[in-house]
Coordinates of C-alpha atoms in Angstrom, one line a residue:
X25 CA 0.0 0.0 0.0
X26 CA 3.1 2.5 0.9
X27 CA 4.0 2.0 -2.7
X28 CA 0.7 2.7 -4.0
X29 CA 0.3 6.1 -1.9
X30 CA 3.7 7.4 -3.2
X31 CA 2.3 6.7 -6.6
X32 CA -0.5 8.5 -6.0
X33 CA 0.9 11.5 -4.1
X34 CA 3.2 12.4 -7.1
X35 CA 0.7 11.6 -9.1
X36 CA -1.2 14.8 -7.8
X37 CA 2.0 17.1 -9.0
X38 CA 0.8 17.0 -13.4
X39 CA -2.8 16.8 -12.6
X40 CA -2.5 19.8 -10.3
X41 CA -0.7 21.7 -12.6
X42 CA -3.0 20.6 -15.9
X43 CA -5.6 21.9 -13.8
X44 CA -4.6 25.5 -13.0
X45 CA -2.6 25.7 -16.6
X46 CA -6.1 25.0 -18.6
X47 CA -8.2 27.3 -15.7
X48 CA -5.4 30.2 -16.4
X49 CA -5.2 30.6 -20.0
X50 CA -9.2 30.4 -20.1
X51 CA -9.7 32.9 -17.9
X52 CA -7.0 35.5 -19.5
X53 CA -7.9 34.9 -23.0
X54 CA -11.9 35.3 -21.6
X55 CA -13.3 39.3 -21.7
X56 CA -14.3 41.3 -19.5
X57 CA -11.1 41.2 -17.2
X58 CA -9.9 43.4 -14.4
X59 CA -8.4 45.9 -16.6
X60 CA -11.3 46.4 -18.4
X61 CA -13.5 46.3 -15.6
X62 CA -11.6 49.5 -14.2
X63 CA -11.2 51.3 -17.3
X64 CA -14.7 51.1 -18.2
X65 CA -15.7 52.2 -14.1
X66 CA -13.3 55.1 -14.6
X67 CA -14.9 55.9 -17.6
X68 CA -18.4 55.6 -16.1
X69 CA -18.0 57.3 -13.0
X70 CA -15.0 58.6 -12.1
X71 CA -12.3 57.1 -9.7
X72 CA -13.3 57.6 -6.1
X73 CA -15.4 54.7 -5.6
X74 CA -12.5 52.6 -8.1
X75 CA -9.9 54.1 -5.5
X76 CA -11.5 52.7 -2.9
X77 CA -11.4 49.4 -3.8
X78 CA -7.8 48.8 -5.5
X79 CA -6.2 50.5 -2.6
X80 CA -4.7 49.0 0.5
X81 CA -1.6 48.9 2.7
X82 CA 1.5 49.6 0.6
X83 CA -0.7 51.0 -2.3
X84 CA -1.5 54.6 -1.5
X85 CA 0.8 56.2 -4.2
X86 CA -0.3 54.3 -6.7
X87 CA -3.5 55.2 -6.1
X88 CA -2.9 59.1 -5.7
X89 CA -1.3 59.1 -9.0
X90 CA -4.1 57.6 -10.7
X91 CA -6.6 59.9 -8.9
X92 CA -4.8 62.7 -10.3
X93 CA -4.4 61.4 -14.1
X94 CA -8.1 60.5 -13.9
X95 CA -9.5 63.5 -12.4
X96 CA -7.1 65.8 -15.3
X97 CA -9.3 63.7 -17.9
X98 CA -12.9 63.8 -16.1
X99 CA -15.1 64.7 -18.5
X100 CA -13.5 63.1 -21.5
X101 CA -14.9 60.2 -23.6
X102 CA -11.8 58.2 -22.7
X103 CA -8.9 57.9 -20.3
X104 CA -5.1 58.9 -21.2
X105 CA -3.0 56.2 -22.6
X106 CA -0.9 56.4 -19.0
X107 CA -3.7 56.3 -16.5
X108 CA -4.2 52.5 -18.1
X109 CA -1.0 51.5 -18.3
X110 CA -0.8 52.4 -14.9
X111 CA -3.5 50.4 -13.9
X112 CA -1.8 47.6 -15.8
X113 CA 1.2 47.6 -14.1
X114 CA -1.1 47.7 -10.8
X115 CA -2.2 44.6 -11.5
X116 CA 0.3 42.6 -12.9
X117 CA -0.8 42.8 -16.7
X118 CA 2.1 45.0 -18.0
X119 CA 3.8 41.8 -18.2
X120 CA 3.6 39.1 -21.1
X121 CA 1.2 35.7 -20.3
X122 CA 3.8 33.6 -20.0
X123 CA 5.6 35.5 -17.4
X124 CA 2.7 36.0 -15.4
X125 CA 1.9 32.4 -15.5
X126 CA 5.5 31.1 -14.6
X127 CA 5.5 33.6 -11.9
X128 CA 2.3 32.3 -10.7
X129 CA 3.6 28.4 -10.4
X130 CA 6.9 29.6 -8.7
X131 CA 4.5 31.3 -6.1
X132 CA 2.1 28.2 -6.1
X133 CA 4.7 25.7 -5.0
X134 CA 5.4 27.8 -1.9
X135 CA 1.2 28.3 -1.5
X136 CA 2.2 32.4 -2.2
X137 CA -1.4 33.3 -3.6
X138 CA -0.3 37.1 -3.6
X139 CA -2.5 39.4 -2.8
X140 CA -6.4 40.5 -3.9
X141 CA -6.9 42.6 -6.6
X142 CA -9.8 44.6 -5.5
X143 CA -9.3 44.0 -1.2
X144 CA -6.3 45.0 -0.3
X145 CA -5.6 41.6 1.3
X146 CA -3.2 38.6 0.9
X147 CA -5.5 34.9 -0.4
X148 CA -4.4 32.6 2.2
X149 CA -6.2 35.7 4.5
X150 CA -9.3 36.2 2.7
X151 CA -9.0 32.0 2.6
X152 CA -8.4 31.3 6.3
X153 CA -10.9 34.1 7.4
X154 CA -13.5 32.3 6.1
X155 CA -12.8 28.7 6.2
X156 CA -14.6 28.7 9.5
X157 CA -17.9 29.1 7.7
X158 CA -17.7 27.1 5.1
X159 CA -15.8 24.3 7.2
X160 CA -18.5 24.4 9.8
X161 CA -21.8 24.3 7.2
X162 CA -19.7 21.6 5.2
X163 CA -18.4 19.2 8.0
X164 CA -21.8 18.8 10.3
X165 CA -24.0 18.8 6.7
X166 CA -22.1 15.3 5.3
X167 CA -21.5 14.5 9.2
X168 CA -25.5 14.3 9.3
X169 CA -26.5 12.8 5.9
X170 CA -24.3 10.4 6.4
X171 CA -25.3 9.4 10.0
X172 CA -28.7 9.4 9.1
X173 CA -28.8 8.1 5.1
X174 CA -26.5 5.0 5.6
X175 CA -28.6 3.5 8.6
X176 CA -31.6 4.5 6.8
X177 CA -30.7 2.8 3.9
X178 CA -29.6 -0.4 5.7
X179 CA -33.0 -0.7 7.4
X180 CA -34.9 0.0 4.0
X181 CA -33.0 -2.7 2.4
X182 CA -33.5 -5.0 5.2
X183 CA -37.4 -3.9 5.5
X184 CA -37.9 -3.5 1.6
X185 CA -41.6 -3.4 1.1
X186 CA -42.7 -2.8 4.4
X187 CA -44.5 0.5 5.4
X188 CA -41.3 1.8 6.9
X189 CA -39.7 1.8 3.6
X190 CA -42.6 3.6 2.0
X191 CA -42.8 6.1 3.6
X192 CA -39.5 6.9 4.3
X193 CA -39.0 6.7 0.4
X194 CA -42.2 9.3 0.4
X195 CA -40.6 11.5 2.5
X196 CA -37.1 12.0 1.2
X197 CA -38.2 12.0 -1.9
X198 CA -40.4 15.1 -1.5
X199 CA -37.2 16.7 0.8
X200 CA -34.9 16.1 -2.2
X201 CA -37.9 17.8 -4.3
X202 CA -37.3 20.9 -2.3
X203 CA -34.5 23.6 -3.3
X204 CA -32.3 24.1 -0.8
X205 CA -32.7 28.0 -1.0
X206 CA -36.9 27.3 -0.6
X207 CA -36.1 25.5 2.5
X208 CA -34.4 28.0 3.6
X209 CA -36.3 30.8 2.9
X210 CA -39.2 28.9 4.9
X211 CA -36.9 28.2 7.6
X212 CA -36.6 32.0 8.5
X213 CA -40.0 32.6 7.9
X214 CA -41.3 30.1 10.5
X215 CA -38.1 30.4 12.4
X216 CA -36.0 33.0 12.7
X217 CA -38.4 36.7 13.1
X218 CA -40.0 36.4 9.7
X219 CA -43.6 36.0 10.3
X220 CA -44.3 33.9 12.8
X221 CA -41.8 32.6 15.9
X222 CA -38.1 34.2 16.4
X223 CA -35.9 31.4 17.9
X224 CA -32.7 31.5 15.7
X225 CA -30.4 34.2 14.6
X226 CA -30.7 34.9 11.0
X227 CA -27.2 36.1 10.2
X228 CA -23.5 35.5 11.8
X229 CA -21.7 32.2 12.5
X230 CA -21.5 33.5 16.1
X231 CA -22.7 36.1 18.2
X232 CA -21.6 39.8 18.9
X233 CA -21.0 38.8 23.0
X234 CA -19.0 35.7 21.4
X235 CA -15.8 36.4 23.2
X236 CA -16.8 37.4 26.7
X237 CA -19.1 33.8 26.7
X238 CA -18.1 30.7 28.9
X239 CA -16.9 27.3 26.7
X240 CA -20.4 25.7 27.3
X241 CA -22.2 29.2 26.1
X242 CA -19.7 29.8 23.1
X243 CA -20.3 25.7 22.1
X244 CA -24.4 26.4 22.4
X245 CA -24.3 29.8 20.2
X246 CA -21.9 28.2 17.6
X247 CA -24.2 25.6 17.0
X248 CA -27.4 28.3 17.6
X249 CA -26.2 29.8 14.6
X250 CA -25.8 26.7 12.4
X251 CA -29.4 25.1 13.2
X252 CA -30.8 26.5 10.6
X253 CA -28.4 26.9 7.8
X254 CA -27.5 23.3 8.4
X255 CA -30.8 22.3 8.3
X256 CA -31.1 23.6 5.0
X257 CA -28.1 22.3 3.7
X258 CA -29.0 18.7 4.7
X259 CA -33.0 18.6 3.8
X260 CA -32.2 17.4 0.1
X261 CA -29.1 15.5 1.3
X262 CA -30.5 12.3 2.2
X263 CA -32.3 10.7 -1.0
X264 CA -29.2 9.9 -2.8
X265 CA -27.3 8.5 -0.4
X266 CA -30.3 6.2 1.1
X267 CA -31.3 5.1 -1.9
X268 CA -27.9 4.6 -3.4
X269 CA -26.8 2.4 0.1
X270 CA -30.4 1.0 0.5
X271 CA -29.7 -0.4 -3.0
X272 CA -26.1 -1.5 -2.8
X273 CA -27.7 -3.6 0.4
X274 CA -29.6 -5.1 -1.4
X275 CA -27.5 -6.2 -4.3
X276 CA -25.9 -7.8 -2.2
X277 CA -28.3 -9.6 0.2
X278 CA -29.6 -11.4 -3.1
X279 CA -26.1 -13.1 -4.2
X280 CA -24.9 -16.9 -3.9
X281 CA -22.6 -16.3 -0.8
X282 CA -25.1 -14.7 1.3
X283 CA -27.6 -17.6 0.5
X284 CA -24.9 -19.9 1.4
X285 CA -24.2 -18.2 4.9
X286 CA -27.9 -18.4 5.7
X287 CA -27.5 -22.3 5.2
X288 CA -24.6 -22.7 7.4
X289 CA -26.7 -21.1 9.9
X290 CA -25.1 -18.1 10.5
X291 CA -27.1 -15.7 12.4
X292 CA -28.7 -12.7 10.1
X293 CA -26.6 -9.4 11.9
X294 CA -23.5 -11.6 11.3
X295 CA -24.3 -12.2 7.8
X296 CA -25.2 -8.4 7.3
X297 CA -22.8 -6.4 9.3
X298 CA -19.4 -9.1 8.9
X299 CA -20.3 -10.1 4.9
X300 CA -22.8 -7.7 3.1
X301 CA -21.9 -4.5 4.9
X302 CA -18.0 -4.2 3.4
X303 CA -18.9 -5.1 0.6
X304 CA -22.5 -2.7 -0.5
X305 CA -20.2 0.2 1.2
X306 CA -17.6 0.3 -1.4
X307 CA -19.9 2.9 -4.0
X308 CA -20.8 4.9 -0.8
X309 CA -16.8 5.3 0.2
X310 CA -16.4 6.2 -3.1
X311 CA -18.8 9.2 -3.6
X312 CA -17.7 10.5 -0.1
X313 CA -15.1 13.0 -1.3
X314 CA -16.5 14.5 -4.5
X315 CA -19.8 14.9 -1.7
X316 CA -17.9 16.1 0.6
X317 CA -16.1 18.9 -2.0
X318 CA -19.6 19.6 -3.0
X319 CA -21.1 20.0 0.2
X320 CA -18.3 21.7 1.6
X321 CA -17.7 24.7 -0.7
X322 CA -20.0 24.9 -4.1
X323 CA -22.9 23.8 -2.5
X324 CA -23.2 26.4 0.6
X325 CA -23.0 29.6 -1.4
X326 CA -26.8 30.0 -1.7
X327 CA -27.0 29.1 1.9
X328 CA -24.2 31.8 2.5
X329 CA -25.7 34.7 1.2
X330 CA -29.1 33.5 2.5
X331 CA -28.3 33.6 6.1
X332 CA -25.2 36.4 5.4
X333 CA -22.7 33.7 6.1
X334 CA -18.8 34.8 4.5
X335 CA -17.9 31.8 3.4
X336 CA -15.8 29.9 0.6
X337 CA -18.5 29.9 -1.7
X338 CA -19.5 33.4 -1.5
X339 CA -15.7 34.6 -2.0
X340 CA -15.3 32.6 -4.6
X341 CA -18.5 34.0 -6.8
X342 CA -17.1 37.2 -6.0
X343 CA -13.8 37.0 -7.0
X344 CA -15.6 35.5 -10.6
X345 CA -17.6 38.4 -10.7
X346 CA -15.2 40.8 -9.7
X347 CA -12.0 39.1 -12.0
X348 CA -10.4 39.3 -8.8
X349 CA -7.7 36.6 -10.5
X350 CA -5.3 35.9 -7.4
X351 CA -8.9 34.8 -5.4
X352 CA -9.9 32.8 -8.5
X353 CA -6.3 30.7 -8.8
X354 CA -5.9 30.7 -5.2
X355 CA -9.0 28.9 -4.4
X356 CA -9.3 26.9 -7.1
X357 CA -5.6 25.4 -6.0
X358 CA -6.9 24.9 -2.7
X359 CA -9.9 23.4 -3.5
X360 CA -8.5 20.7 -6.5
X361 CA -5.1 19.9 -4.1
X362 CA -8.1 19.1 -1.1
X363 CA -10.1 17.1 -3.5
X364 CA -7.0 15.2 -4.8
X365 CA -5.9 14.6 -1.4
X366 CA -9.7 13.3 -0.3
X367 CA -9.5 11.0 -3.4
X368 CA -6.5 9.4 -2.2
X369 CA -7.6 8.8 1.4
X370 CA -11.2 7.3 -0.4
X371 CA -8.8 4.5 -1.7
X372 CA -7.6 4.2 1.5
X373 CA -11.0 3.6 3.5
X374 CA -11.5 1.0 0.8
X375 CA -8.4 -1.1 2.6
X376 CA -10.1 -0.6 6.0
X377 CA -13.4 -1.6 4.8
X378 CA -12.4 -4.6 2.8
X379 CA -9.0 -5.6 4.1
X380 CA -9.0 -8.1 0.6
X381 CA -9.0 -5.1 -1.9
X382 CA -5.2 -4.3 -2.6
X383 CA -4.1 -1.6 -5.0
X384 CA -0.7 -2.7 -4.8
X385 CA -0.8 -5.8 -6.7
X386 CA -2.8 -3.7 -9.7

């Protein structure tokens, strides 16, 4: 197996890098970029409001000369050759495409995402500052669809036909029917001061007061706040993976060898949990970590910006919408290395599950 995970792990070097090679030379060759963004704001409306949001610590010059080239040209139906190339060489794009994307893999090996274009602020800080959010929604919404959907299905298979699988089937069925952001919106209707009772917060991971709270108190508001957008997140969560393990179970129930364990006499929890069970989990260890990616970042921004959570998933739609590039790359790193990393640790559930599967020998 040591063998197999060394394979694996440099394996993750040219699939990284194919990945944010493709991803660069779309974006820059797609319209519409940063540059352009600015010029056509400057244009529009001046450069108070576009001062605002390209300058930060260390940047105050550059954005005092611009102000002054912009404000000599207000009025005109375009801006002086100088005031862009300044902005340009503000953000990096004086320089040819293959220098910028060189640079950008030197920086990348060292996890150097540089800094924001339009905050003032480094990646990895925009990243880690909300990694909380995203982490928390992510973690306890899989954590609970899968606590809940594997049992489920287990007892569905086991039960199949019965009034318990019915309407259990009826009921996640209509709660994967429901969009998430629906749900939601219901939840702080009912729930949180819309119309009718007021009993969570509607915005915030934690409260104001957070910091002067005891452990207990600080544990009880963290997980105040995440009642509801959790409950949102999970509500369509649990068809797929019940019916996929109910299913699996049952493919398996049906073949020669667990026929031949019932004649031998071999009691029915032994059959399911020591022979059926390792083997009708193998499809669900394999969906967990593109579920998990899902869950964890793409699939919370509606949720984010429902309940004015800062997540991952917000930033990132930001930074698309903005051409904030460094955000774009940065996340996009973070999120393929995670999901290359979650694949190989998948393989390596499979060895715990079924101690017979070796990727070694294949």
């Amino acid at each position: 197996m040591t063998a197999y995970i060394v394979r694996r792990l440099l394996l993750i070097i040219p699939t990284l890098l194919a990945i944010i090679t493709i991803n660069f030379f779309i974006v820059q060759i797609a319209p519409g970029g940063p540059v352009d963004q600015m010029v056509a704001e400057m244009s529009g409306i001046g450069s108070n409001m576009v001062m605002e949001r390209i300058s930060g610590a260390g940047q105050q010059e550059v954005s005092q000369d611009i102000d002054k080239k912009v404000s000599a040209y207000r009025g005109a139906r375009g801006l002086d050759p100088e005031v862009i190339e300044e902005i340009k060489r503000r953000f990096g794009f004086d320089r040819p495409l293959h220098v910028r994307y060189l640079d950008m893999l030197r920086r990348y090996i060292v996890f150097d995402f540089g800094e924001s274009l339009f905050r003032g602020r480094t990646v990895v800080g925009l990243i880690i500052e909300r990694l909380p959010v995203s982490m928390s929604i992510g973690l306890w919404s899989t954590m609970i669809i899968y606590l809940v959907s594997i049992p489920m299905g287990i007892r569905k298979a086991v039960t199949h036909g019965s009034r318990f699988d019915i309407w259990t089937s009826t009921i996640i069925i209509l709660g994967n029917a429901i969009p998430t952001f629906l749900f939601a919106i219901v939840l702080i209707i009912f729930l949180a001061g819309g119309s009718y009772l007021d009993l969570f917060p509607l915005r915030g991971l934690v409260s104001i007061n957070f910091a002067e709270l005891n452990i207990l108190q600080k544990i009880l508001d963290y997980f105040w706040h995440l009642t509801l957008p959790v409950l949102a997140m999970v509500i369509g969560g649990f068809a797929t993976l019940t019916m996929l393990t109910k299913n699996s179970f049952l493919d398996e129930i049906n073949k020669q060898y667990v026929m031949t364990a019932r004649a031998k006499g071999l009691q029915e929890k032994h059959i399911l949990f020591r022979h059926v069970f390792r083997n009708a989990m193998m499809l669900i260890i394999a969906g967990f970590p593109a579920a998990f990616i899902s869950m964890f970042f793409t699939g919370s921004l509606l949720i984010e910006v429902i309940f004015s959570l800062e997540g991952l998933g917000l930033l990132g739609f930001e930074a698309v919408m903005q051409r904030d590039y460094p955000v774009i790359f940065g996340t996009l790193y973070m999120f393929t290395l995670l999901g290359l990393i979650l694949g190989l640790i998948s393989d390596f559930t499979y060895t715990l599950v079924d101690p017979r599967i070796d990727f070694e020998s294949r």
